[in-house]
mmCIF file of C-alpha atoms and ligand atoms in Angstrom:
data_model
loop_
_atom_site.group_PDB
_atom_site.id
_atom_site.type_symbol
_atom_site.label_atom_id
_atom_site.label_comp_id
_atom_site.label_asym_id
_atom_site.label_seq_id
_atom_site.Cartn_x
_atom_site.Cartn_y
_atom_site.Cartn_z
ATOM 1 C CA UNK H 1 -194.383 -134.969 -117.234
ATOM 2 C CA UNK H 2 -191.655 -133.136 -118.245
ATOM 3 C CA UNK H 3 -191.172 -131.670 -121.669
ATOM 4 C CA UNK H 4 -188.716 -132.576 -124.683
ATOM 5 C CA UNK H 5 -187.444 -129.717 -125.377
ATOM 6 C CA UNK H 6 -186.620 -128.543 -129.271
ATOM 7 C CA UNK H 7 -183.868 -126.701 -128.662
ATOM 8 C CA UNK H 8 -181.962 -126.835 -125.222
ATOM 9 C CA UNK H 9 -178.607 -125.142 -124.590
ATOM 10 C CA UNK H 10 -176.031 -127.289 -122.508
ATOM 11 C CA UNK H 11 -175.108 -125.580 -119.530
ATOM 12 C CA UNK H 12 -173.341 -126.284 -115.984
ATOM 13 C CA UNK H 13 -171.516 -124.478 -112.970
ATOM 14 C CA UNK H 14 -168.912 -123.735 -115.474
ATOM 15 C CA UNK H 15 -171.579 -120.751 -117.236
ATOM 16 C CA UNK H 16 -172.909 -120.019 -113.940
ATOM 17 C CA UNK H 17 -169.517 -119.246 -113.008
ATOM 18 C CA UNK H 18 -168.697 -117.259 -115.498
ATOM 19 C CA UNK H 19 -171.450 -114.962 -115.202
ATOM 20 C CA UNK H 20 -170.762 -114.660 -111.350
ATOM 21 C CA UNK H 21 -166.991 -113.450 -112.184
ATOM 22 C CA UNK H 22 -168.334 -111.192 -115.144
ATOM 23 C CA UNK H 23 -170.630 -109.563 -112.969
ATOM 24 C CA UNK H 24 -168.539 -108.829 -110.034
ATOM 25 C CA UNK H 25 -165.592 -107.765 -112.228
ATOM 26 C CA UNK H 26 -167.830 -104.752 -113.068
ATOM 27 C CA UNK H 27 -166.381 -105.070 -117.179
ATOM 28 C CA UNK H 28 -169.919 -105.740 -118.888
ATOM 29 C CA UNK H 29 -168.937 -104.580 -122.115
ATOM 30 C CA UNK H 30 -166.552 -102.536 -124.354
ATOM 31 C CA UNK H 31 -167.145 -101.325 -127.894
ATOM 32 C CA UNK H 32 -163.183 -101.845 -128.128
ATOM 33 C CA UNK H 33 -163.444 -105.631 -128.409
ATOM 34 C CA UNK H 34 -160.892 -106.549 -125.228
ATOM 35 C CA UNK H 35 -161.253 -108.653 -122.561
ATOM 36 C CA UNK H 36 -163.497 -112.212 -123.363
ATOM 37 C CA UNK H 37 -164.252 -110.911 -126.833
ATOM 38 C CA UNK H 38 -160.896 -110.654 -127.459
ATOM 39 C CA UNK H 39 -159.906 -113.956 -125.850
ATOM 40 C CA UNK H 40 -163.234 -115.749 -127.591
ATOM 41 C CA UNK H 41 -162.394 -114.330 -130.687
ATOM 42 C CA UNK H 42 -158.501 -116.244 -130.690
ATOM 43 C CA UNK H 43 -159.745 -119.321 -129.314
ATOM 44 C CA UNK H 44 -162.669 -119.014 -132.183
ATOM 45 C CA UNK H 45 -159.707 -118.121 -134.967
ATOM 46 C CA UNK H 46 -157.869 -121.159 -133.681
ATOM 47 C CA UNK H 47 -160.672 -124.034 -133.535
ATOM 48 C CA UNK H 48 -162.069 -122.919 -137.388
ATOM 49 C CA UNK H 49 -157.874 -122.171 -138.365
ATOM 50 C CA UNK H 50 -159.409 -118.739 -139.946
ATOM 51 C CA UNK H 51 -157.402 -116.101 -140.543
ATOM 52 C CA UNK H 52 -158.943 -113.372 -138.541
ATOM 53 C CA UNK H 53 -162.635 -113.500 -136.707
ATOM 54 C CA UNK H 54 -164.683 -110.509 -135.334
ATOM 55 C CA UNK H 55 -166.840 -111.127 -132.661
ATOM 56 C CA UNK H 56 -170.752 -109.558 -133.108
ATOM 57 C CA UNK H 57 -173.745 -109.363 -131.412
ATOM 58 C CA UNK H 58 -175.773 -111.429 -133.406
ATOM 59 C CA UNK H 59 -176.048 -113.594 -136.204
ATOM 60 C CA UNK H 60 -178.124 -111.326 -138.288
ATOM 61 C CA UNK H 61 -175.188 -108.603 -137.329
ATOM 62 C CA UNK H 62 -172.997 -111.175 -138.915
ATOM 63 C CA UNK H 63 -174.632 -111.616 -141.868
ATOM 64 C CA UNK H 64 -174.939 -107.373 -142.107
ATOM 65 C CA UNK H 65 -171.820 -106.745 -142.024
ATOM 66 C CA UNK H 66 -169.607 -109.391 -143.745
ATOM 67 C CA UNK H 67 -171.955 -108.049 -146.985
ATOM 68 C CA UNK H 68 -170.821 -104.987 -146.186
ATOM 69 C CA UNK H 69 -167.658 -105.281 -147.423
ATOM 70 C CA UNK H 70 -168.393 -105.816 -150.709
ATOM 71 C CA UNK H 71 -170.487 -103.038 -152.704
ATOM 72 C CA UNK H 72 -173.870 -105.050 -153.767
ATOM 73 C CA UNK H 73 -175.929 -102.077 -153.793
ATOM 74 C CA UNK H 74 -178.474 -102.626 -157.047
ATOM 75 C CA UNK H 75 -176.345 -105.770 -157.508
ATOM 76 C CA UNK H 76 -177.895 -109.206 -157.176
ATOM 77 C CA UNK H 77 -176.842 -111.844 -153.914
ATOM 78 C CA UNK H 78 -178.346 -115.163 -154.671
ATOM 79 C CA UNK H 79 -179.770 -117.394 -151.895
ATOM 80 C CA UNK H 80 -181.563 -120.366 -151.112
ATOM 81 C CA UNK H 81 -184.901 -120.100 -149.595
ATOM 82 C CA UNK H 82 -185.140 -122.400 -147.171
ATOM 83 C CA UNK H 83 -183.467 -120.571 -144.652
ATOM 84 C CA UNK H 84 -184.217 -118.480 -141.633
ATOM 85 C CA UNK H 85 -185.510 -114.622 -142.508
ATOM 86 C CA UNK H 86 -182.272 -112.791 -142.263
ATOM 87 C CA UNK H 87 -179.936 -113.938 -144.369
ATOM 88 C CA UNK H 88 -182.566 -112.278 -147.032
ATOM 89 C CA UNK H 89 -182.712 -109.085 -145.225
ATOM 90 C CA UNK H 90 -179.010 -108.865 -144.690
ATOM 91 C CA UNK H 91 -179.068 -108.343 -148.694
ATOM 92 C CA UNK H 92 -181.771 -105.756 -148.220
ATOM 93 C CA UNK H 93 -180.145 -103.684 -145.687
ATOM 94 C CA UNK H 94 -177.006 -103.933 -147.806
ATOM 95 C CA UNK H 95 -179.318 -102.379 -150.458
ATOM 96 C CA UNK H 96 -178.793 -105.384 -152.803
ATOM 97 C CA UNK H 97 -181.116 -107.452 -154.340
ATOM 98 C CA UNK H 98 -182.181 -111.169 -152.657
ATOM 99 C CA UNK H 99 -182.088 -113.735 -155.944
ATOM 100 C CA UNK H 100 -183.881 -116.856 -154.655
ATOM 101 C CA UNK H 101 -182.816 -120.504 -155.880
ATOM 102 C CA UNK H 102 -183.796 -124.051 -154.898
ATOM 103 C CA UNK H 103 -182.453 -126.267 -152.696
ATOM 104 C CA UNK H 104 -181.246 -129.860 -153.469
ATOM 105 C CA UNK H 105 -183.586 -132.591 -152.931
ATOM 106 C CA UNK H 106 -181.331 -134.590 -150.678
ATOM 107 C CA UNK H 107 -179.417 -132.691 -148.372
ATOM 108 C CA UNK H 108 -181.774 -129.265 -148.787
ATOM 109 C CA UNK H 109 -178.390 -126.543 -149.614
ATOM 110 C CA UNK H 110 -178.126 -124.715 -152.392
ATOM 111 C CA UNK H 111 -178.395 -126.294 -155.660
ATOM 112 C CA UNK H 112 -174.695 -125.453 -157.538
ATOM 113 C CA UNK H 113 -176.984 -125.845 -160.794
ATOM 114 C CA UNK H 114 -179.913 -123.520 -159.926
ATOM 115 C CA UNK H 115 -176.957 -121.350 -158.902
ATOM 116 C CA UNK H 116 -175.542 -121.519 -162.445
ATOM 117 C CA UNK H 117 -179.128 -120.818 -163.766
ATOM 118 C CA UNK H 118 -179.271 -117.772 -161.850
ATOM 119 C CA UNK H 119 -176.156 -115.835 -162.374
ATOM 120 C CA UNK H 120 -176.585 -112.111 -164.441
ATOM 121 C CA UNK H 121 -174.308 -109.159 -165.061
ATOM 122 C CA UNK H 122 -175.727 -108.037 -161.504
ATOM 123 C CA UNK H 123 -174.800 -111.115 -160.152
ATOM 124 C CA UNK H 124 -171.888 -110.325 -157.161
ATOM 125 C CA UNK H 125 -172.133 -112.956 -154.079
ATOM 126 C CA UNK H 126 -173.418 -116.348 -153.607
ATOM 127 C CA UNK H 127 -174.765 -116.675 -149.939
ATOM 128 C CA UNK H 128 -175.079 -120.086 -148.947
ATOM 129 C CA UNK H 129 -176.658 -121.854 -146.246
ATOM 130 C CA UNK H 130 -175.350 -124.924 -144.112
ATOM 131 C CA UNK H 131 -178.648 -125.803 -143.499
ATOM 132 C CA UNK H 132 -179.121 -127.646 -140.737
ATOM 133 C CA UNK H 133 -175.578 -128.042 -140.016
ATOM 134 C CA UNK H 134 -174.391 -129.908 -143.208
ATOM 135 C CA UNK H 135 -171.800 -127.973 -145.599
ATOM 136 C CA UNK H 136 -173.144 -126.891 -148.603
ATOM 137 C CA UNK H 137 -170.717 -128.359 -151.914
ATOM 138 C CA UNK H 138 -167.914 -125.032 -151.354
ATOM 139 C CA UNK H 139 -166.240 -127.377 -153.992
ATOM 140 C CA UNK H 140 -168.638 -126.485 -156.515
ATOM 141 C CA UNK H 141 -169.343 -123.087 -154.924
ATOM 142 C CA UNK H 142 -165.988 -122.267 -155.661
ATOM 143 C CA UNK H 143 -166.129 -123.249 -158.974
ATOM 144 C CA UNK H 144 -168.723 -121.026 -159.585
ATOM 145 C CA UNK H 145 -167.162 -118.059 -157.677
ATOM 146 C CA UNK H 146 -164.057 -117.961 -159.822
ATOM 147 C CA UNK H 147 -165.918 -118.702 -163.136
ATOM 148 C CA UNK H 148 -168.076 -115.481 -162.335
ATOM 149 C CA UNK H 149 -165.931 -113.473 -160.439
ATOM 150 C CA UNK H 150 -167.759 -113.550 -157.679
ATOM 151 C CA UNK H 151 -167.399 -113.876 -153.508
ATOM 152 C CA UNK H 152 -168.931 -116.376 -151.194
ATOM 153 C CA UNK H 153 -170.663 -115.477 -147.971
ATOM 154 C CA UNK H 154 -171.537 -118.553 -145.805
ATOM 155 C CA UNK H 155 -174.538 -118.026 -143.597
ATOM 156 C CA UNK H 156 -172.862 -120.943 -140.867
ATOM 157 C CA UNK H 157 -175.820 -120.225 -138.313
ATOM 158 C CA UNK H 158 -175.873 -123.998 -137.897
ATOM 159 C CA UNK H 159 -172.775 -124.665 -138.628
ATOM 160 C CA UNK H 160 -170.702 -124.704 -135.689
ATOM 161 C CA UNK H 161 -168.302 -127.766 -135.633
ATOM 162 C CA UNK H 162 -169.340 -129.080 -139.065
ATOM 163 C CA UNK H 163 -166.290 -130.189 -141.541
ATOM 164 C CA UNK H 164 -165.734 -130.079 -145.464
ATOM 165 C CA UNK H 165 -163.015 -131.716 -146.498
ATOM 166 C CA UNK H 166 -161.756 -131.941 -142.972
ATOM 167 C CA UNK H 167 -161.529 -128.121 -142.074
ATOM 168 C CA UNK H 168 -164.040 -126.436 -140.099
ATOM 169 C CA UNK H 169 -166.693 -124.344 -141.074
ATOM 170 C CA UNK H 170 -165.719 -121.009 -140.688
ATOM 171 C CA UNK H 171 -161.931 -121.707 -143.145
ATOM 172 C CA UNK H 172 -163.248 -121.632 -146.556
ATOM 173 C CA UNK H 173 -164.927 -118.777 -147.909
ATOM 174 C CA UNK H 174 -164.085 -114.984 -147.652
ATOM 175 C CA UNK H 175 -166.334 -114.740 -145.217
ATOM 176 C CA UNK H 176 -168.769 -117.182 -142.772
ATOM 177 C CA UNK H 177 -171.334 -115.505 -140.777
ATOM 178 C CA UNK H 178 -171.871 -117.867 -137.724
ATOM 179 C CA UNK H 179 -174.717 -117.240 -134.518
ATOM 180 C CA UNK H 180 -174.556 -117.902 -131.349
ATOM 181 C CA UNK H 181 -178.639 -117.386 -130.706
ATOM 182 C CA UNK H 182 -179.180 -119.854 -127.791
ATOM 183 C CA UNK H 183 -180.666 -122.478 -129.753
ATOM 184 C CA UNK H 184 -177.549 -123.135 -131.300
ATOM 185 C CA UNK H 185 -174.721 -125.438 -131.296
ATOM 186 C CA UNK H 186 -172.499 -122.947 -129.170
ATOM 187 C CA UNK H 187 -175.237 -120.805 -127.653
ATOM 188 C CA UNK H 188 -174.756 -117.580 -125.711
ATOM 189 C CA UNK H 189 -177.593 -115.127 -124.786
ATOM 190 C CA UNK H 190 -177.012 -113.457 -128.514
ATOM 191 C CA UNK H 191 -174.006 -113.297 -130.287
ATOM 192 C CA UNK H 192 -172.532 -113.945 -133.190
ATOM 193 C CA UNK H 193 -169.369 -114.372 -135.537
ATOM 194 C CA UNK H 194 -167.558 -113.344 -138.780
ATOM 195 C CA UNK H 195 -164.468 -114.946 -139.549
ATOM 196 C CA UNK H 196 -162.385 -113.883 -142.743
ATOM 197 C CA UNK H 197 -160.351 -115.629 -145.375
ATOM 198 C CA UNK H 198 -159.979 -114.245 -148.364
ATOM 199 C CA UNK H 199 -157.291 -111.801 -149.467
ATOM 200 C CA UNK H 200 -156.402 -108.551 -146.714
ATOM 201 C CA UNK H 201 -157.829 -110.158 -143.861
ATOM 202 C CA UNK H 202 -155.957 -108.162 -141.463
ATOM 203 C CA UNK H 203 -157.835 -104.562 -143.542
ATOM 204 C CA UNK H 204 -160.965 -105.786 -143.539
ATOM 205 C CA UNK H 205 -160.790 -106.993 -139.976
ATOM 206 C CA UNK H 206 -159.887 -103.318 -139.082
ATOM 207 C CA UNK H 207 -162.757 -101.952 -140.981
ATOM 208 C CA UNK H 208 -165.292 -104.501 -139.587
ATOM 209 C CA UNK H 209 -164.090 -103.707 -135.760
ATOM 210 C CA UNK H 210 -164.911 -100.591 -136.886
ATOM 211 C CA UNK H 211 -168.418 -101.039 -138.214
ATOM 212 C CA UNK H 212 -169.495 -102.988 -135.060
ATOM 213 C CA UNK H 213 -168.629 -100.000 -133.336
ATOM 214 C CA UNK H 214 -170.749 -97.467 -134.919
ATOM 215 C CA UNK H 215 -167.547 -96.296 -137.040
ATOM 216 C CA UNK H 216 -165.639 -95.102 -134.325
ATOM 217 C CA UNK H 217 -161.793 -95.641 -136.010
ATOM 218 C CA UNK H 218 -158.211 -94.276 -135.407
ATOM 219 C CA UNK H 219 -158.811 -94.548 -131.543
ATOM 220 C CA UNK H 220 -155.608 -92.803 -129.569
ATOM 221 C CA UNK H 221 -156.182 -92.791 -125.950
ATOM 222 C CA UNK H 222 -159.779 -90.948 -125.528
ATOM 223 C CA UNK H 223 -159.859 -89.513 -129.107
ATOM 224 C CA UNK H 224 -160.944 -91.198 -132.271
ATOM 225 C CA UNK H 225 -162.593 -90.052 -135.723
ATOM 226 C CA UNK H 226 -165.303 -91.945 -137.504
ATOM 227 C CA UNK H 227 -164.389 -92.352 -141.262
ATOM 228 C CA UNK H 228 -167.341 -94.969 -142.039
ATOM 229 C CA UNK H 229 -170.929 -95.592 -140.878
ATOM 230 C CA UNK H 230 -171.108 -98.126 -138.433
ATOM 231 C CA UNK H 231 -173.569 -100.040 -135.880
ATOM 232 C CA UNK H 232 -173.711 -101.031 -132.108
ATOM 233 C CA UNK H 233 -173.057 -103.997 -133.352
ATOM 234 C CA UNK H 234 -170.263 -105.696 -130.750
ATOM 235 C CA UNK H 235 -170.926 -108.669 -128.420
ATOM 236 C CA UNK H 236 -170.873 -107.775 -124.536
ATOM 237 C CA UNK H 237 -168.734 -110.158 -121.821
ATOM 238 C CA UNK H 238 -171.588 -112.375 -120.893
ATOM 239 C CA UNK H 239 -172.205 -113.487 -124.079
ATOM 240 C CA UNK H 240 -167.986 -114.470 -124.271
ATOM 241 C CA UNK H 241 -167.935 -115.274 -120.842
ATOM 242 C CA UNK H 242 -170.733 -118.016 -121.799
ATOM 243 C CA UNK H 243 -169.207 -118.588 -125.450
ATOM 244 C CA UNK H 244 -165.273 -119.593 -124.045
ATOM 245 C CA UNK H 245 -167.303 -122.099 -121.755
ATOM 246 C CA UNK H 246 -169.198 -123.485 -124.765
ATOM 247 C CA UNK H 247 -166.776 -123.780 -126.877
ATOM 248 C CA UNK H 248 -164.914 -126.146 -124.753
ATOM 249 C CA UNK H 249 -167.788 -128.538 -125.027
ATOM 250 C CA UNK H 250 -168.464 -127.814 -128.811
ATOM 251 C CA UNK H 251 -166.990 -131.246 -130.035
ATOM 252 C CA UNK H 252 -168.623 -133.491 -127.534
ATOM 253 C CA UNK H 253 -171.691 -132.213 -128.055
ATOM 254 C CA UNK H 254 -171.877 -132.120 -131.335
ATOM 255 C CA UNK H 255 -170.583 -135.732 -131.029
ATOM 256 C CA UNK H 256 -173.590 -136.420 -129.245
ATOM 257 C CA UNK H 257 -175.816 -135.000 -131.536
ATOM 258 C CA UNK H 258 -174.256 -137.353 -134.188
ATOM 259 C CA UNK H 259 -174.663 -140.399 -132.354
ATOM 260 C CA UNK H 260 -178.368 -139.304 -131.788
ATOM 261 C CA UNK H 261 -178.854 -138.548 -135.495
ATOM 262 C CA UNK H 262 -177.145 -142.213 -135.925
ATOM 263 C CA UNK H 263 -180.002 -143.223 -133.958
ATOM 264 C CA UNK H 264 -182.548 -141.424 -135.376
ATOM 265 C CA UNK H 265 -181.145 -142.377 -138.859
ATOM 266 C CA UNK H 266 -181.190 -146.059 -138.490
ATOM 267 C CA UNK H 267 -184.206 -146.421 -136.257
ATOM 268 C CA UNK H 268 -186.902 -143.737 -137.567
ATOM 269 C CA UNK H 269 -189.029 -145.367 -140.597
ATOM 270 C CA UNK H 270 -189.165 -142.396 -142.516
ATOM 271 C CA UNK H 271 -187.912 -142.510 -145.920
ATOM 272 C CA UNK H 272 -186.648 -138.892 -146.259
ATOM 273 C CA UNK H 273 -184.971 -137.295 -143.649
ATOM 274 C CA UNK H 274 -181.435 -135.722 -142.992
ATOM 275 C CA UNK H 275 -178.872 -137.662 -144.611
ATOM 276 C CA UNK H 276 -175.920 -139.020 -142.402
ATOM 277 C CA UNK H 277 -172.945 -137.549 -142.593
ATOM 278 C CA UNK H 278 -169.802 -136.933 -140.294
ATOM 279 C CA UNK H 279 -169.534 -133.648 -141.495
ATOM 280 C CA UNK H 280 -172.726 -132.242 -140.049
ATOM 281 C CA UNK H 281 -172.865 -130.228 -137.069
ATOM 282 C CA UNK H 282 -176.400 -131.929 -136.429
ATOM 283 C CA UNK H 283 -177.958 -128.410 -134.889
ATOM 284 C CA UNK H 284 -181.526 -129.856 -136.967
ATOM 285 C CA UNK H 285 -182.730 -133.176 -137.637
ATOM 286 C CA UNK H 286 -185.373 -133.014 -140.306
ATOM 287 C CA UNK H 287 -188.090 -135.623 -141.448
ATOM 288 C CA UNK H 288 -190.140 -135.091 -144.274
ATOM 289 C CA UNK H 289 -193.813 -136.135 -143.088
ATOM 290 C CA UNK H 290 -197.590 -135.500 -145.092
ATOM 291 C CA UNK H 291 -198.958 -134.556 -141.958
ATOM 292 C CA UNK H 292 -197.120 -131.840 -140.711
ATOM 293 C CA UNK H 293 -199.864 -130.032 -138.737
ATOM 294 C CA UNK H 294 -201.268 -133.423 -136.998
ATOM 295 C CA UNK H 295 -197.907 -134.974 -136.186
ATOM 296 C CA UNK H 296 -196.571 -132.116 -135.058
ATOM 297 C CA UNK H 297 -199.778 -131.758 -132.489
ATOM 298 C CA UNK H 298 -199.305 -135.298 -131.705
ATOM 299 C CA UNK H 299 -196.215 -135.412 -130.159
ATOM 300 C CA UNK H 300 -196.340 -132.131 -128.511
ATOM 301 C CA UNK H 301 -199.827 -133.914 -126.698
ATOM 302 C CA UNK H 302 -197.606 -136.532 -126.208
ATOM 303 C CA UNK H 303 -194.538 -133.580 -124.453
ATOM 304 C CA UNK H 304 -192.326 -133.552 -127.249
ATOM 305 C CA UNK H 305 -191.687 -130.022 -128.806
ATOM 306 C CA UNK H 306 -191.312 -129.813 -132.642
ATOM 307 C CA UNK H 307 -190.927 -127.448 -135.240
ATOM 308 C CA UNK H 308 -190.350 -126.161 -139.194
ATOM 309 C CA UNK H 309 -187.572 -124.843 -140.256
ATOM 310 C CA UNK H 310 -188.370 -123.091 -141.774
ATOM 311 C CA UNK H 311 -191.217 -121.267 -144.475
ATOM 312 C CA UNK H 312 -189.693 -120.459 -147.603
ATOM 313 C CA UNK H 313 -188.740 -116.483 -147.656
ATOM 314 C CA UNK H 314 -189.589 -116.136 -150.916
ATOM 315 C CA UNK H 315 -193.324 -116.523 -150.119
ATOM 316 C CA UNK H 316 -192.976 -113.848 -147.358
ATOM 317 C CA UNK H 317 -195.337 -110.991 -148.080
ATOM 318 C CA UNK H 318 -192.343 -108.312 -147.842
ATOM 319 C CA UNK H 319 -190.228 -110.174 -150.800
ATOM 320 C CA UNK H 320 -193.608 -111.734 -152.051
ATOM 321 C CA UNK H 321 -191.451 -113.386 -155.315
ATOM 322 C CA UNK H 322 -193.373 -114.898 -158.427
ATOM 323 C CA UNK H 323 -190.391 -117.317 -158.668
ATOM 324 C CA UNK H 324 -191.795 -120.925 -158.313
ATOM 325 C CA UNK H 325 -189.077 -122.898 -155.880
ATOM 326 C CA UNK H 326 -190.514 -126.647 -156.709
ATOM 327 C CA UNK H 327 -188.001 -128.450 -153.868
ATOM 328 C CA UNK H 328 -188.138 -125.585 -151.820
ATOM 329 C CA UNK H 329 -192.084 -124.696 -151.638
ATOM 330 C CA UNK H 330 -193.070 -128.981 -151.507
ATOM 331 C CA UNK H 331 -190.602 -129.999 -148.228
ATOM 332 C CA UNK H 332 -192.048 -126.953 -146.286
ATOM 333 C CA UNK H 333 -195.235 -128.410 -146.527
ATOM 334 C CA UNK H 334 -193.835 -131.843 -145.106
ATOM 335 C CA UNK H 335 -190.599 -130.569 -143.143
ATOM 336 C CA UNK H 336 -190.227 -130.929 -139.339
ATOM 337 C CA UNK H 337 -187.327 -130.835 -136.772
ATOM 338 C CA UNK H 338 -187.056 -133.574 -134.123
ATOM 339 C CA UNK H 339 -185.305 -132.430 -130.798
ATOM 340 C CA UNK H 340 -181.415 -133.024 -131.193
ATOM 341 C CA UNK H 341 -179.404 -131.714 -128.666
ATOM 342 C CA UNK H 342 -176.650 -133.298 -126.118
ATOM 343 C CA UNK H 343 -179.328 -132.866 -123.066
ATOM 344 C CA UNK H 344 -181.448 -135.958 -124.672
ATOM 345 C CA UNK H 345 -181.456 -139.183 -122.284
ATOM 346 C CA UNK H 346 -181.359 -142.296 -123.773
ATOM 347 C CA UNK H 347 -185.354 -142.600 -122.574
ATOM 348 C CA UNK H 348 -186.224 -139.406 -124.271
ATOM 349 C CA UNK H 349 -184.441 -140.762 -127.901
ATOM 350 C CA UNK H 350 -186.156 -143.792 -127.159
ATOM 351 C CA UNK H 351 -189.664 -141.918 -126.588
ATOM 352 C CA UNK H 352 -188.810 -139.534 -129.966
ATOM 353 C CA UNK H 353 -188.054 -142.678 -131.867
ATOM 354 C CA UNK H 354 -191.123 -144.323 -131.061
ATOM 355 C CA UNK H 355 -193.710 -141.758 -131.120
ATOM 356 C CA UNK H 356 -192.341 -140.588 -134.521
ATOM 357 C CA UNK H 357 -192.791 -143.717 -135.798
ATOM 358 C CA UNK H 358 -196.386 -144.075 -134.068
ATOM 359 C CA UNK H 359 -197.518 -140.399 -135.747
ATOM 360 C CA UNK H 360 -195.155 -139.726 -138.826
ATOM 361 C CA UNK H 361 -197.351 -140.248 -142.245
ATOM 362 C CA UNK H 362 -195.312 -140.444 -145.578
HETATM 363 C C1 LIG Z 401 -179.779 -119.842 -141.012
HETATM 364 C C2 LIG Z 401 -179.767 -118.678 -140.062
HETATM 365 N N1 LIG Z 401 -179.262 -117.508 -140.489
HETATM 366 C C3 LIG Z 401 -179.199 -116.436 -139.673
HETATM 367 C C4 LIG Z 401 -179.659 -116.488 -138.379
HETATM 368 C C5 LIG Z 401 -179.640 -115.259 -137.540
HETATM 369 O O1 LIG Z 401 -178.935 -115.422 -136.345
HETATM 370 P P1 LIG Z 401 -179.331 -114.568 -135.040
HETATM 371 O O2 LIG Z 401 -180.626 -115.080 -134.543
HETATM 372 O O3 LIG Z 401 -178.183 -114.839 -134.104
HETATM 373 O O4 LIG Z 401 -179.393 -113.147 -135.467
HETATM 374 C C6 LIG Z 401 -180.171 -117.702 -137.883
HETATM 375 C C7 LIG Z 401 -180.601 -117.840 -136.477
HETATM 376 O O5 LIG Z 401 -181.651 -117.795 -136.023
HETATM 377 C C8 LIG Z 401 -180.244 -118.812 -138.746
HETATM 378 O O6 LIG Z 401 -180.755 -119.975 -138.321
#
């Protein structure tokens, strides 16, 4: 029998043909940023109505360099926990320092008041998480941000396609880090996305271009000078070739995943579990369940593929933090994601809804 998958990226002839043109036009990739990076970037800039985006190789790359534009080394970036390991260590190799909060009960984003709570003299960014596709409260962020004097970083990972206050994702903040890892919304092979917002878009696109190409700047013809460190950070013509194909299909699939989560929402018996909302990209749909381990073996016996997103970073040996995270450290004992994705049948939903119901304690 075949297996549910978790996580399963939508693909036709439309990819495959893409990646038969890429590879016969010989133009694999290009530090420069031309070609599909160029023409993914626009049609990214357009969909979110940022002002400028810069195309990556990663998510993590993202998250790297948007901090990089603002000078947080010794200074303090605070974070939820409940997130996946590198937005921490994009503070780290920024040389700041990773200030853990909680997470609201309902949604599980960053709690606005543990935020508050939180805030020092050190205090310089506040790096949210969409988690699992729904926006965090930016209205409240914001608040924060200008009380403070500080800038907001979105980690939009899963945020592809989600809304707040009817704009995309991506339109807020002064910067959003988004990934294209192939378990996501838009997937590629790896990629990722910064778009910009804030004041001197157009400078700091120039600089981060620059970064993602290990510093190489003031490019005439074959000469150029490198002014700033910088990283092989840029994302090759597959990945774009594959993204400009996926982005077409963004809205319908995420459409799908909402009408699933509709499902899921109505028909699962589970008390707690991802609120509805119709600004939530859907890329997880979370249950809270007290047994975890057994349900999660249950349904995998039974070809359905779960999983927990994710442990709490905070409890990570590496940042090994004495901070107690109540919200945080009691869902990861009970969390688990249910396959959402726009491959489903109507028999697999069916078979999800059921068997969850069959297994899930709570
Ligand atoms: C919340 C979150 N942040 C950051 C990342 C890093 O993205 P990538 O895997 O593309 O580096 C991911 C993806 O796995 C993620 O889920």
């Amino acid at each position: 029998m075949k297996q549910i998958k978790l996580f399963d990226p939508s693909i036709n002839q439309k990819e495959e043909k893409a990646i038969l043109q890429t590879i016969r036009s010989g133009f694999w990739a290009s530090g420069a940023g031309k070609g599909k990076v160029l023409k993914f970037e626009k049609l990214f800039k357009k969909y979110t109505n940022s002002k400028e985006c810069i195309a990556v190789n990663s998510g993590t790359a993202a998250l790297h360099l948007a901090l990089s534009l603002f000078d947080i080394k010794n200074k303090e970036v605070i974070l939820p926990s409940l997130s996946f390991v590198s937005t921490a260590h994009s503070i780290i190799y920024n040389g700041g320092i990773p200030v853990f909060v909680d997470v609201e009960p309902e949604t599980l984003c960053i709690d606005p008041e543990k935020i508050k709570e939180a805030i020092t003299k050190k205090t310089r960014i506040i790096l949210p998480v969409h988690y699992a596709g729904m926006p965090c409260n930016l209205d409240e962020l914001n608040k924060i941000k200008k009380k403070f004097n500080l800038k907001i970083v979105e980690d939009a990972a899963h945020a592809s396609g989600s809304t707040y206050k009817n704009k995309k994702i991506g339109s807020h903040s002064d910067a959003s880090c988004f990934s294209f890892h192939p378990a996501k919304n838009l997937a590629m092979p790896v990629g990722g996305l910064i778009s910009i917002n804030g004041r001197n878009t157009k400078k700091l696109k120039k600089i981060l271009d620059s970064k993602r190409w290990v510093g190489i700047s003031n490019r005439v013809g074959s000469k150029y000078d490198v002014t700033n460190i910088g990283w092989n950070y840029y994302m090759n013509e597959f990945s774009a070739a594959i993204g400009i194909e996926q982005l077409k299909k963004l809205e319908s699939g995420n459409l799908k995943r909402k009408y699933i989560a509709k499902r899921y929402s109505k028909e699962l018996k589970i008390v707690k579990k991802i609120p509805l909302s119709k600004d939530c990209s859907y890329h997880l749909f979370w249950i809270s369940v007290n047994n975890q381990k057994e349900f999660m073996k249950k349904m995998l016996e039974n070809n359905i593929e779960t999983g927990i997103h994710y442990l709490p970073i905070h409890k990570m040996k590496y940042y090994s933090s004495r901070i107690k995270l109540k919200i945080t450290e009691d869902i990861t004992k009970k969390l688990v994601s249910l396959p959402i994705h726009p491959n489903l049948k109507s028999t697999e939903i069916d078979k999800i809804i059921k068997l969850t119901n069959k297994f899930s304690k709570d």
